[in-house]
CSV table of C-alpha atoms in Angstrom, one decimal:
chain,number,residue,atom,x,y,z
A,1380,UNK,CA,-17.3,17.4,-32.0
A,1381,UNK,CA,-15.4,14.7,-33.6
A,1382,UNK,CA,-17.6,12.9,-36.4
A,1383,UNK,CA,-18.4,9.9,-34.7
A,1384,UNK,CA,-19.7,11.2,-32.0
A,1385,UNK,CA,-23.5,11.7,-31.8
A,1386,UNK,CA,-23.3,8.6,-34.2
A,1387,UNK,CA,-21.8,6.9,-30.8
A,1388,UNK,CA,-24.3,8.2,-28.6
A,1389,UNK,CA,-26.8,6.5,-31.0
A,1390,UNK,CA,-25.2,3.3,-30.6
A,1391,UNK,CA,-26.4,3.1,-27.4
A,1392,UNK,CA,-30.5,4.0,-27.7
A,1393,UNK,CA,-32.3,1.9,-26.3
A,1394,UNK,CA,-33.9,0.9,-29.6
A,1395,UNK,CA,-32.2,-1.9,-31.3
A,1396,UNK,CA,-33.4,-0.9,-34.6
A,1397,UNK,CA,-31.5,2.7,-34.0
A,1398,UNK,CA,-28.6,0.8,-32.5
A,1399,UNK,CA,-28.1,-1.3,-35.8
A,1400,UNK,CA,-28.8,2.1,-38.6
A,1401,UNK,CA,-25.8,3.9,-36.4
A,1402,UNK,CA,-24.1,1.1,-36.3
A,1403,UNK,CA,-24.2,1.0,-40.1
A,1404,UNK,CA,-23.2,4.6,-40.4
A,1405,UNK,CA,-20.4,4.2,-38.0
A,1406,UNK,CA,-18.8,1.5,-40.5
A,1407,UNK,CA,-18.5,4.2,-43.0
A,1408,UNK,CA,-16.1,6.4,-41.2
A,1409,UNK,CA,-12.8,6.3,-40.7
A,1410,UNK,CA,-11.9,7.8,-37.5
A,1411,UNK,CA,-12.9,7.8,-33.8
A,1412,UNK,CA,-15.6,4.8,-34.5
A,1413,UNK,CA,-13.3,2.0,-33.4
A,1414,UNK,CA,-14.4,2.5,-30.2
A,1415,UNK,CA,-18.2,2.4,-30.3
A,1416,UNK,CA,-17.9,-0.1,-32.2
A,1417,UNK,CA,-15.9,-2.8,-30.1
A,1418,UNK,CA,-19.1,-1.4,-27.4
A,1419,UNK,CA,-21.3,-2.6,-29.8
A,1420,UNK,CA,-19.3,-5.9,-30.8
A,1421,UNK,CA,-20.9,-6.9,-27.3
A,1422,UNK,CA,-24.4,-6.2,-28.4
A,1423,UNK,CA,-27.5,-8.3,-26.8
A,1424,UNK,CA,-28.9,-8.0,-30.1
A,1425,UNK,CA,-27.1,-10.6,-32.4
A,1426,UNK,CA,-27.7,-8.2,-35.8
A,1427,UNK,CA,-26.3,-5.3,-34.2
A,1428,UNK,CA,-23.4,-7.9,-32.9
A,1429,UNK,CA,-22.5,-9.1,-36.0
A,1430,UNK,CA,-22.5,-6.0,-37.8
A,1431,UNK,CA,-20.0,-4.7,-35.4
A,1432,UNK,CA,-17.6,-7.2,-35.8
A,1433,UNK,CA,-17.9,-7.4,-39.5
A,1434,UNK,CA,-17.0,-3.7,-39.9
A,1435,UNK,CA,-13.7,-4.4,-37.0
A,1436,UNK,CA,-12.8,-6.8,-38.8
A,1437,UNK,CA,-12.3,-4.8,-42.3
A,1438,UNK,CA,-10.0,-2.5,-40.3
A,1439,UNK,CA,-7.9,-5.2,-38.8
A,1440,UNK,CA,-5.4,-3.8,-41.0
A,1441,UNK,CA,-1.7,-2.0,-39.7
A,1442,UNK,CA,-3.1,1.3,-40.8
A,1443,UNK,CA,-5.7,1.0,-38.5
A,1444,UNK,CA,-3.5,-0.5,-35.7
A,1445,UNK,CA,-3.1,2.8,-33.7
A,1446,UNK,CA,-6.5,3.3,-33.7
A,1447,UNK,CA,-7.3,-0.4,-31.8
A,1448,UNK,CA,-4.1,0.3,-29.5
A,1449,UNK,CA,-6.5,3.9,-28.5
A,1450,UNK,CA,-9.3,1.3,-27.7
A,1451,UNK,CA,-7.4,-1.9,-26.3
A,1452,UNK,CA,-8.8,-1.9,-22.9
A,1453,UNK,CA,-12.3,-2.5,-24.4
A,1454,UNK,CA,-11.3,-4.9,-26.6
A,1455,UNK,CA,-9.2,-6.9,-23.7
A,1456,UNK,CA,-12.5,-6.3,-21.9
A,1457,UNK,CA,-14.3,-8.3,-24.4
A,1458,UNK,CA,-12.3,-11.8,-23.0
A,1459,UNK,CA,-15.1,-11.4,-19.5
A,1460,UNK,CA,-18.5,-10.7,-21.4
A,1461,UNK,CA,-20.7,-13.6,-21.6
A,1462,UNK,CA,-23.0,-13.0,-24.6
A,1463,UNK,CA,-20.8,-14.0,-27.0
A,1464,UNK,CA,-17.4,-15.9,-27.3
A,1465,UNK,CA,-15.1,-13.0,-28.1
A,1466,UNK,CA,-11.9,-14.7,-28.4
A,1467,UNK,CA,-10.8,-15.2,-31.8
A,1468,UNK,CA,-11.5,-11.4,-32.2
A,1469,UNK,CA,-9.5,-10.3,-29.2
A,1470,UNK,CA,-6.8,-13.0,-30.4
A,1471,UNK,CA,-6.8,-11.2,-34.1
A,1472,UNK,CA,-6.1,-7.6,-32.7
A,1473,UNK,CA,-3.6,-8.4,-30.6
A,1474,UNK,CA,-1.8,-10.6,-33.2
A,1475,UNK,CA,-2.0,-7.5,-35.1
A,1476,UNK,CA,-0.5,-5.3,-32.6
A,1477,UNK,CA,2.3,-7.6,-32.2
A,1478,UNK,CA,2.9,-7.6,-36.2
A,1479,UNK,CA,6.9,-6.4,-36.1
A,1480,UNK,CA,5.4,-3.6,-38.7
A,1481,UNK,CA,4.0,-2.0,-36.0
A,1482,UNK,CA,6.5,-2.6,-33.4
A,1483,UNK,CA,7.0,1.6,-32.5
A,1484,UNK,CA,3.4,1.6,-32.3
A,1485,UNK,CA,3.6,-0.7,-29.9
A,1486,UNK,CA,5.9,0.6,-27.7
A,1487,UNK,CA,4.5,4.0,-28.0
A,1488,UNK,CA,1.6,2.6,-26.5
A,1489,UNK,CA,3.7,1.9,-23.0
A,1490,UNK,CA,4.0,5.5,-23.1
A,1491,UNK,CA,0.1,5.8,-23.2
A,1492,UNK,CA,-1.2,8.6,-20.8
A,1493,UNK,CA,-4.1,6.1,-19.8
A,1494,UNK,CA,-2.6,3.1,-17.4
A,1495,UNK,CA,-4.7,0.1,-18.9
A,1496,UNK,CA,-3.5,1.2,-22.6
A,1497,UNK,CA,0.4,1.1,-21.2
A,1498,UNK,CA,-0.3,-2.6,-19.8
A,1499,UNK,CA,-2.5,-4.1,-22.3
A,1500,UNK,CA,0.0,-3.4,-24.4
A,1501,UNK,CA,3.0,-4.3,-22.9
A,1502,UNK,CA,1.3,-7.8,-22.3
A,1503,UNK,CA,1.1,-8.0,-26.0
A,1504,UNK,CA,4.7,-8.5,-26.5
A,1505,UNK,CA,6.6,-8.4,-23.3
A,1506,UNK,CA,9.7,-10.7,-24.3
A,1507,UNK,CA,10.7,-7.8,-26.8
A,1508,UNK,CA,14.1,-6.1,-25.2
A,1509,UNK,CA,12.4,-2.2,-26.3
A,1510,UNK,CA,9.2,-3.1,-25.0
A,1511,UNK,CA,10.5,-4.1,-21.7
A,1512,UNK,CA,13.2,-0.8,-21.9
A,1513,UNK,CA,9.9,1.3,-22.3
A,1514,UNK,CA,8.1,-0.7,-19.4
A,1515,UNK,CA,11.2,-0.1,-17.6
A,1516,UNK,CA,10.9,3.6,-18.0
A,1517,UNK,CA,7.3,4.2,-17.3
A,1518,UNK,CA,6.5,5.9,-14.2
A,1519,UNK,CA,3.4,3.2,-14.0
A,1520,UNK,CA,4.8,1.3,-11.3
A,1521,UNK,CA,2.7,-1.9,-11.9
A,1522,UNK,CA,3.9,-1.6,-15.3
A,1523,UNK,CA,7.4,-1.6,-14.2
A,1524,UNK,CA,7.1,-3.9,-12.0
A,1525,UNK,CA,5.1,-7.0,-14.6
A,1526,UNK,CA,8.6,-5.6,-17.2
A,1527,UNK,CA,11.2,-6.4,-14.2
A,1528,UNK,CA,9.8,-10.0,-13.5
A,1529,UNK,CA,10.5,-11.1,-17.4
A,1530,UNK,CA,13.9,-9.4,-16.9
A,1531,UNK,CA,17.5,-11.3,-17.3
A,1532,UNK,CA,21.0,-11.0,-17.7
A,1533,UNK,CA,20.8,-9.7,-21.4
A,1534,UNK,CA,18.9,-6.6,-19.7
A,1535,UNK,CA,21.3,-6.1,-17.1
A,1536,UNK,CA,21.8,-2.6,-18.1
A,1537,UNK,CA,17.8,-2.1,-18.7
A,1538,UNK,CA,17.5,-2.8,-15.0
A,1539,UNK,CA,20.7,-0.9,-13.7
A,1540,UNK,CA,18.4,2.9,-13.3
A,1541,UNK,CA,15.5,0.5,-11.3
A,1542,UNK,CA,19.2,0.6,-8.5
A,1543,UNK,CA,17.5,4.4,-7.7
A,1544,UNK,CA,13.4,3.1,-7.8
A,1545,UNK,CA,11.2,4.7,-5.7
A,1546,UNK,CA,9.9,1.0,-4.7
A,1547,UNK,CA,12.2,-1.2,-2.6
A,1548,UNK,CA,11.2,-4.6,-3.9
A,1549,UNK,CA,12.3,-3.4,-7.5
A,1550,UNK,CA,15.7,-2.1,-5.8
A,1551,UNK,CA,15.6,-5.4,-4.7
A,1552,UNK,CA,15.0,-7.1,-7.5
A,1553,UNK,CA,17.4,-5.0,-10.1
A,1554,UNK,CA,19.8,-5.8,-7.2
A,1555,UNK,CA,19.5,-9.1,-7.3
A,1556,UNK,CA,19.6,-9.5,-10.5
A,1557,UNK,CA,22.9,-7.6,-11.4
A,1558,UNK,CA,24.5,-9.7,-8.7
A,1559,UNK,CA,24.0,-12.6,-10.0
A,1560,UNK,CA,25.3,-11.9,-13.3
A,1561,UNK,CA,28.3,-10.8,-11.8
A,1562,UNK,CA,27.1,-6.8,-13.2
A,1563,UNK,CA,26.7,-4.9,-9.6
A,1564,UNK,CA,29.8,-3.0,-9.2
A,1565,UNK,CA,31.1,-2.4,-5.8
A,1566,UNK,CA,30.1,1.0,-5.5
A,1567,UNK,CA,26.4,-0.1,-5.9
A,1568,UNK,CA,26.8,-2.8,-3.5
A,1569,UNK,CA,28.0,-0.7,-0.6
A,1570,UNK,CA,25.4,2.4,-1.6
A,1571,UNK,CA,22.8,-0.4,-0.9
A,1572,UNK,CA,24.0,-1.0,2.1
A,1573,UNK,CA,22.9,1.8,3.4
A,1574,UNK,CA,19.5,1.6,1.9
A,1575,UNK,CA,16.3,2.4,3.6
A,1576,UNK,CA,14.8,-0.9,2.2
A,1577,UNK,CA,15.3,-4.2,4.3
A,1578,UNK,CA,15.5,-6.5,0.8
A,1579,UNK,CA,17.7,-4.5,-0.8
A,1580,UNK,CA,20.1,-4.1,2.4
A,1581,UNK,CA,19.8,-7.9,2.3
A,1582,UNK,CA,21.0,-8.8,-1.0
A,1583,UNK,CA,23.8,-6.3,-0.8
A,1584,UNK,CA,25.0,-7.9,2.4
A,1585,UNK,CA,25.4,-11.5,0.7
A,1586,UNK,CA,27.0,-9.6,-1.9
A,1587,UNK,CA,29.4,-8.2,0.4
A,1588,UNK,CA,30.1,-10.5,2.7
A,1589,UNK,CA,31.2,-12.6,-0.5
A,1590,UNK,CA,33.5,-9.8,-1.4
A,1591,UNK,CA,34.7,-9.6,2.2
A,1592,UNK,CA,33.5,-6.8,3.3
A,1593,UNK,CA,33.3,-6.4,7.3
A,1594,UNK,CA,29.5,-5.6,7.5
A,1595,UNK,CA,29.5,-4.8,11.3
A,1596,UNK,CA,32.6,-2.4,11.1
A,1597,UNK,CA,31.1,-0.9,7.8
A,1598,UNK,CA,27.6,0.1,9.8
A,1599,UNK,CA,29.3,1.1,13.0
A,1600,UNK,CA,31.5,3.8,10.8
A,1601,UNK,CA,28.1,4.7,8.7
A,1602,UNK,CA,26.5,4.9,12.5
A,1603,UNK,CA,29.2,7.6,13.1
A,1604,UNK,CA,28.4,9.2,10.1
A,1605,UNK,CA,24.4,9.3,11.4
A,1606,UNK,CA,23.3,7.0,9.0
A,1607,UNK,CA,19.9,5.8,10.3
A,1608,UNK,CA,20.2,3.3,7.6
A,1609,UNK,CA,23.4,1.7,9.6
A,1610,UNK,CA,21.9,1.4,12.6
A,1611,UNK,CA,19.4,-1.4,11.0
A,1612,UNK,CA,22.2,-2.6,9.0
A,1613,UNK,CA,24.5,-3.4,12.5
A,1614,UNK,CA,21.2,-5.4,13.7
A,1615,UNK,CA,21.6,-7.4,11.3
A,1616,UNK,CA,24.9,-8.5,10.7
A,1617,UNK,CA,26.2,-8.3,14.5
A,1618,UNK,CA,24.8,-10.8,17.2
A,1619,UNK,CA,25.9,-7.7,19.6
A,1620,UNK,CA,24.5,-4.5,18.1
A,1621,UNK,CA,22.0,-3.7,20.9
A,1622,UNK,CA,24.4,-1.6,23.2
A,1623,UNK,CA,25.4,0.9,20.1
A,1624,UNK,CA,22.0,0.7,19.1
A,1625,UNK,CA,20.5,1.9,22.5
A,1626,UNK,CA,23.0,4.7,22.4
A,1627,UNK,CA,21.6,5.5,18.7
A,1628,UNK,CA,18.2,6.8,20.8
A,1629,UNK,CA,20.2,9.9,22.6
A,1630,UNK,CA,21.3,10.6,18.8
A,1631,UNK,CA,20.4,14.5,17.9
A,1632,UNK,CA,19.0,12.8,14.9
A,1633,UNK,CA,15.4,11.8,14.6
A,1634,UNK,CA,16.3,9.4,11.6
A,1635,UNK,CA,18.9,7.7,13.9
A,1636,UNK,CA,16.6,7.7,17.3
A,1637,UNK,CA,13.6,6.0,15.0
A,1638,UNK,CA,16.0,3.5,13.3
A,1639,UNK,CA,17.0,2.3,17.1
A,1640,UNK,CA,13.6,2.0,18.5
A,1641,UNK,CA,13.1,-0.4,14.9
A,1642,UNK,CA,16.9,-2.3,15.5
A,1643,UNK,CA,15.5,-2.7,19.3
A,1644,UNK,CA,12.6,-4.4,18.1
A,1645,UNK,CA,14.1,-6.7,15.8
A,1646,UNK,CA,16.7,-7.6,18.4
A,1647,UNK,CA,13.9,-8.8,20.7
A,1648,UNK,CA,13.9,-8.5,24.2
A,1649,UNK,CA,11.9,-6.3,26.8
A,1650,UNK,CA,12.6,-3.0,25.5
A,1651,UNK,CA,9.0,-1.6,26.1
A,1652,UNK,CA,10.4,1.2,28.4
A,1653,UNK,CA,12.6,2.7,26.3
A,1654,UNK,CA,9.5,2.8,23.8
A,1655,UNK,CA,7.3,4.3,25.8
A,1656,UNK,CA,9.9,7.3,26.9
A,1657,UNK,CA,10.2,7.6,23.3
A,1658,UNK,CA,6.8,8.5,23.0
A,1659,UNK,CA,8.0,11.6,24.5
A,1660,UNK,CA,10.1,12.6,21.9
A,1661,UNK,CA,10.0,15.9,20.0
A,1662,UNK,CA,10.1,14.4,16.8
A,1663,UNK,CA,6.4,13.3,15.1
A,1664,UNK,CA,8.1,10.3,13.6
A,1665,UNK,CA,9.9,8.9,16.7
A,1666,UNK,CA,6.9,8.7,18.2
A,1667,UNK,CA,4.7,7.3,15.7
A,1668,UNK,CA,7.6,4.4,15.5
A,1669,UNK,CA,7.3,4.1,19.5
A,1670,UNK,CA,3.8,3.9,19.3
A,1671,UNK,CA,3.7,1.0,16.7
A,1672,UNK,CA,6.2,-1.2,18.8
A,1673,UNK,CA,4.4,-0.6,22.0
A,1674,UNK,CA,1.0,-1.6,20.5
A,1675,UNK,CA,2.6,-4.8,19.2
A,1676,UNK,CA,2.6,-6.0,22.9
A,1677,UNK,CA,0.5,-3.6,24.7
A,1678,UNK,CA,0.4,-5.4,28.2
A,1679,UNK,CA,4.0,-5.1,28.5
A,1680,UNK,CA,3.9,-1.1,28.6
A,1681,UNK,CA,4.7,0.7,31.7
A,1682,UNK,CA,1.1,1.8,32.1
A,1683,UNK,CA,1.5,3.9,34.8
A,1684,UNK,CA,4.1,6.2,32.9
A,1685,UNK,CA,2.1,6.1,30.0
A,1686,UNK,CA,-0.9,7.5,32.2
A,1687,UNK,CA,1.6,10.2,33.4
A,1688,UNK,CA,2.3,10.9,29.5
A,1689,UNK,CA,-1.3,11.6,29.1
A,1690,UNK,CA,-2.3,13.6,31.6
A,1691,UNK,CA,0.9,15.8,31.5
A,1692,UNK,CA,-0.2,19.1,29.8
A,1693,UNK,CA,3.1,19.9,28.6
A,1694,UNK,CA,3.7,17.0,26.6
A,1695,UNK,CA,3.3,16.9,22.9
A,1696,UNK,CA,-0.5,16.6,21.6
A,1697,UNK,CA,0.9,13.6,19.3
A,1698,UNK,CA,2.7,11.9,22.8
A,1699,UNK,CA,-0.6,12.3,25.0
A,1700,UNK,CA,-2.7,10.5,22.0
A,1701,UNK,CA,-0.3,8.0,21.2
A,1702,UNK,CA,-0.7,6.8,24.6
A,1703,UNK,CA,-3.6,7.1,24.8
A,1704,UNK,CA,-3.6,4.3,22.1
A,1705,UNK,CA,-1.7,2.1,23.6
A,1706,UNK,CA,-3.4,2.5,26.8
A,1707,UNK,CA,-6.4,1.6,24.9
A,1708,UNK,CA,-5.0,-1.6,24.0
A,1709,UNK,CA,-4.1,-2.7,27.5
A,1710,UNK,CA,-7.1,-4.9,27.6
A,1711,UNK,CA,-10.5,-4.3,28.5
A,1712,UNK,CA,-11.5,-2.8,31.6
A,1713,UNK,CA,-7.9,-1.3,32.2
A,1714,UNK,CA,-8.7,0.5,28.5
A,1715,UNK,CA,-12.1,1.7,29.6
A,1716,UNK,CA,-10.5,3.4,33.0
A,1717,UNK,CA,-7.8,5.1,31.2
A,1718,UNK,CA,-10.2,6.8,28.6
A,1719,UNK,CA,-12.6,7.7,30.5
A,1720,UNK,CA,-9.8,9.7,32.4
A,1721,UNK,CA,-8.3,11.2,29.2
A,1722,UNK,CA,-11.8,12.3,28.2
A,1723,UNK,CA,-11.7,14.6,32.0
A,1724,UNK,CA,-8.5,16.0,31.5
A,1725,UNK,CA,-10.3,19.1,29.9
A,1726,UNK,CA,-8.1,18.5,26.6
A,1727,UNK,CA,-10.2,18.4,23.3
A,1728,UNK,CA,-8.2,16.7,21.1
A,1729,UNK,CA,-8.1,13.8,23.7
A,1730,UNK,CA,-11.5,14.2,24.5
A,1731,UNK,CA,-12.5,13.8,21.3
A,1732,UNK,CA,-9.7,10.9,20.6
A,1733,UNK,CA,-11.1,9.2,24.0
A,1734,UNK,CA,-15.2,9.5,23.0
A,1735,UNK,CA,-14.1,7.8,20.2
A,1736,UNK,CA,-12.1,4.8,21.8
A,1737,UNK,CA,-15.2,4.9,24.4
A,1738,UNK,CA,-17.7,4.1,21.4
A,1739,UNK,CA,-15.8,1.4,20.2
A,1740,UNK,CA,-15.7,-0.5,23.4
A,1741,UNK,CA,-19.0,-0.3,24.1
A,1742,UNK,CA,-19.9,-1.7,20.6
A,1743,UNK,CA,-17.4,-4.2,21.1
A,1744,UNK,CA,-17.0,-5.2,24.8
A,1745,UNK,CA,-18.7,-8.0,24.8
A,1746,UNK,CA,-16.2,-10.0,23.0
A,1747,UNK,CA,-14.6,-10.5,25.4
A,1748,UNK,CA,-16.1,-12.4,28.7
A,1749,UNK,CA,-13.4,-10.9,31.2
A,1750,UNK,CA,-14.8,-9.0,34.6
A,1751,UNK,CA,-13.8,-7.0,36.2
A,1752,UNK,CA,-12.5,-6.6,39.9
A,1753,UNK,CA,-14.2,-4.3,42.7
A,1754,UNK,CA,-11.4,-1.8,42.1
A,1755,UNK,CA,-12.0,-1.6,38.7
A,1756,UNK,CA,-14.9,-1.2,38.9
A,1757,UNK,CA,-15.3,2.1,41.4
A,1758,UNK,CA,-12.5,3.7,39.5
A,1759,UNK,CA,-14.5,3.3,36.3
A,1760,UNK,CA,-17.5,4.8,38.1
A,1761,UNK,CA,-15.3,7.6,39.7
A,1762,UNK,CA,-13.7,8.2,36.0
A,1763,UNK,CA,-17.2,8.2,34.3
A,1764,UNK,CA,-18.3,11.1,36.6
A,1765,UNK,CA,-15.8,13.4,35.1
A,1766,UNK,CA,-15.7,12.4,31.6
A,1767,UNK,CA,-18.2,14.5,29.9
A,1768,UNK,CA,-20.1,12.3,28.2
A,1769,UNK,CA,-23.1,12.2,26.4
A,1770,UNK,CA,-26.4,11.4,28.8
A,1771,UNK,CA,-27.2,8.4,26.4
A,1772,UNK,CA,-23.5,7.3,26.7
A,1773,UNK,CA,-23.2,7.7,30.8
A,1774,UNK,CA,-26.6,5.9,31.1
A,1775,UNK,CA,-24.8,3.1,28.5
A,1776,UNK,CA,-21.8,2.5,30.6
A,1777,UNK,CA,-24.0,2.6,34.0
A,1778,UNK,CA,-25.8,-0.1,33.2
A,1779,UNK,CA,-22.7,-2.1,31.4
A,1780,UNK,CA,-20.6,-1.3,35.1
A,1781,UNK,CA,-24.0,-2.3,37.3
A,1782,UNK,CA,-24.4,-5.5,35.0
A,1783,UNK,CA,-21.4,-6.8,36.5
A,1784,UNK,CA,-22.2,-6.1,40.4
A,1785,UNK,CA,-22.3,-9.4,41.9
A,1786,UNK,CA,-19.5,-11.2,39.9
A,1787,UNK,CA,-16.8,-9.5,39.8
A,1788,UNK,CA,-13.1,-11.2,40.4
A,1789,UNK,CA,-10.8,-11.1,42.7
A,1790,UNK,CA,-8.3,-8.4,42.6
């Protein structure tokens, strides 16, 4: 093991006396103590304390400074503990991390495998061009992302790879920013276009509409081409997308059918139809998208299709459940008929999805102070019959149904 080791583990006994000797014997090494002894330099025993920072402080020196970048998250750490005021220590390392002598150092250290090293030490010295190039280059994306805020036209080509990021908002951002100094070129304007990110579609359609660019006719040719990117792009730029856009959901194309269930959403409207018989697509995706529409206003469904959906045995096990869901939503005693169904349909999986929605309304049902009518009520009773549920459970939603006889509303 290395030398400091069991030295370290004796740092931490209990006794203080023990803590102090090791902390002694740690100040005569010189490697791998740096460590245990910033632990230490937080001591609740002022000797050991002091004896700590006495022997950091003798290697504050740049031949040292790797070792402190190795242990700068404990040393940041230091800034929160309240024993002692650990300030003007913290403030001395990181004044010698940022010493232009060790300047590779320090940008090796946004290369460091753990995530609090790269940051700590990008905060160090972030208005330095290589340590924001490094940042730039990390696959950390918070690390990325605190380098592309302190970015500006002088990094223009530092930014340029963030075009292809795997997070929109820093697409967005690089975007932005190379438009406005004049350094997007056209062909990374019209590429994002067509990207899948709604900021980044945005600031290259200011950007284009400046260079005259007819947005709607440029979508409606990338709609051809079964771009599902294009299809949001024509909502936005076109007061009178929503007829191409409706054809977009008899595309071949599950991309194209989920960006139109999106651009229909964003249009507005009462389009909760066409969602729900999109919850009866083949694709898994499609109907997740349907789903999350529908549930967005769940009283507007066509609940009686949506009961067809889910009791049809050849329909897709991810269409039955999703409506299920939104069935669920409908509102309270409506959502308590139409699971208790889906639970006798002999299905597991929405059995199992149905018990589920069925314990959560009857810990929750009494939020809300709604009755129900007479109809409701004997088709809940009917439903509950066949639902195979638990004794406990049937004997539950008995008494919850018979607590209402007497004042119930009108149909």
């Amino acid at each position: 093991p290395p030398a400091g080791a069991p030295l370290g583990l004796m740092s931490m006994a209990p006794d203080g006396r023990v803590r102090e000797a090791a902390v002694r014997a740690l100040a005569a090494l010189e490697e791998r103590e740096i460590p245990f002894l910033v632990l230490r330099a937080n001591d609740w025993v002022p000797q050991v304390r002091t004896r700590a920072l006495t022997a950091l402080r003798e290697r504050l020196v740049i031949g040292r400074a790797a070792d402190f970048v190795a242990a700068l998250p404990l040393v940041i750490g230091l800034r929160g503990r309240a024993r002692h005021d650990h300030a003007a220590f913290v403030g001395e390392v990181t004044s010698l991390l940022a010493d232009d002598r060790f300047a590779d150092g320090l940008r090796a250290g946004c290369s460091s495998p753990d995530r609090e090293t790269r940051r700590a030490c990008y905060r160090i010295a972030p208005a330095r061009p290589a340590m924001r190039a490094a940042a730039l280059a990390s696959n950390d994306t918070m690390l990325r992302g605190l380098a592309l805020r302190g970015t500006n036209a002088a990094d223009r080509e530092l930014v340029r790879p963030i075009l292809r990021d795997r997070v929109g908002s820093f697409r967005a951002q690089a975007l932005r920013l190379l438009v406005d100094c004049g350094a997007a070129t056209d062909a990374e304007v019209l590429r994002a276009l067509l990207d899948r990110n709604d900021q980044v579609r945005g600031v290259a359609q200011v950007a284009a509409t400046r260079g005259g660019v007819d947005l709607p006719g440029f979508y409606r040719a990338h709609i051809d081409k079964n771009d599902p990117a294009a299809v949001l792009g024509l909502v936005e730029t076109s007061p009178v997308a929503a007829t191409r856009v409706r054809a977009a959901l008899s595309s071949p194309f599950a991309g194209m059918r989920r960006a139109a269930i999106r651009g229909l959403a964003r249009i507005g409207g009462d389009s909760a139809d066409l969602f729900a018989a999109a919850l009866d697509d083949a694709a898994p995706g499609v109907v997740t998208e349907a789903r999350r529409q529908l549930l967005r206003a769940p009283m507007n469904a066509p609940a009686h299709w949506l009961a067809a959906l889910v009791a049809r045995n050849d329909a897709s096990p991810a269409a039955r459940l999703a409506a299920l869901d939104v069935l669920a939503a409908r509102g309270k005693w409506p959502a308590l008929i139409d699971l208790l169904v889906a639970a006798g349909l002999g299905d597991r999986d929405l059995h199992a999805r149905a018990s589920s929605r069925l314990a959560v309304w009857i810990a929750t049902y009494n939020r809300s102070f709604s009755v129900p009518t007479p109809v409701e009520i004997a088709a809940a009773r009917r439903a509950l019959d066949g639902a195979g549920q638990s004794a406990e459970r049937v004997a539950e939603l008995r008494s919850i149904l018979d607590s209402h006889r007497g004042r119930v509303r009108d149909p």
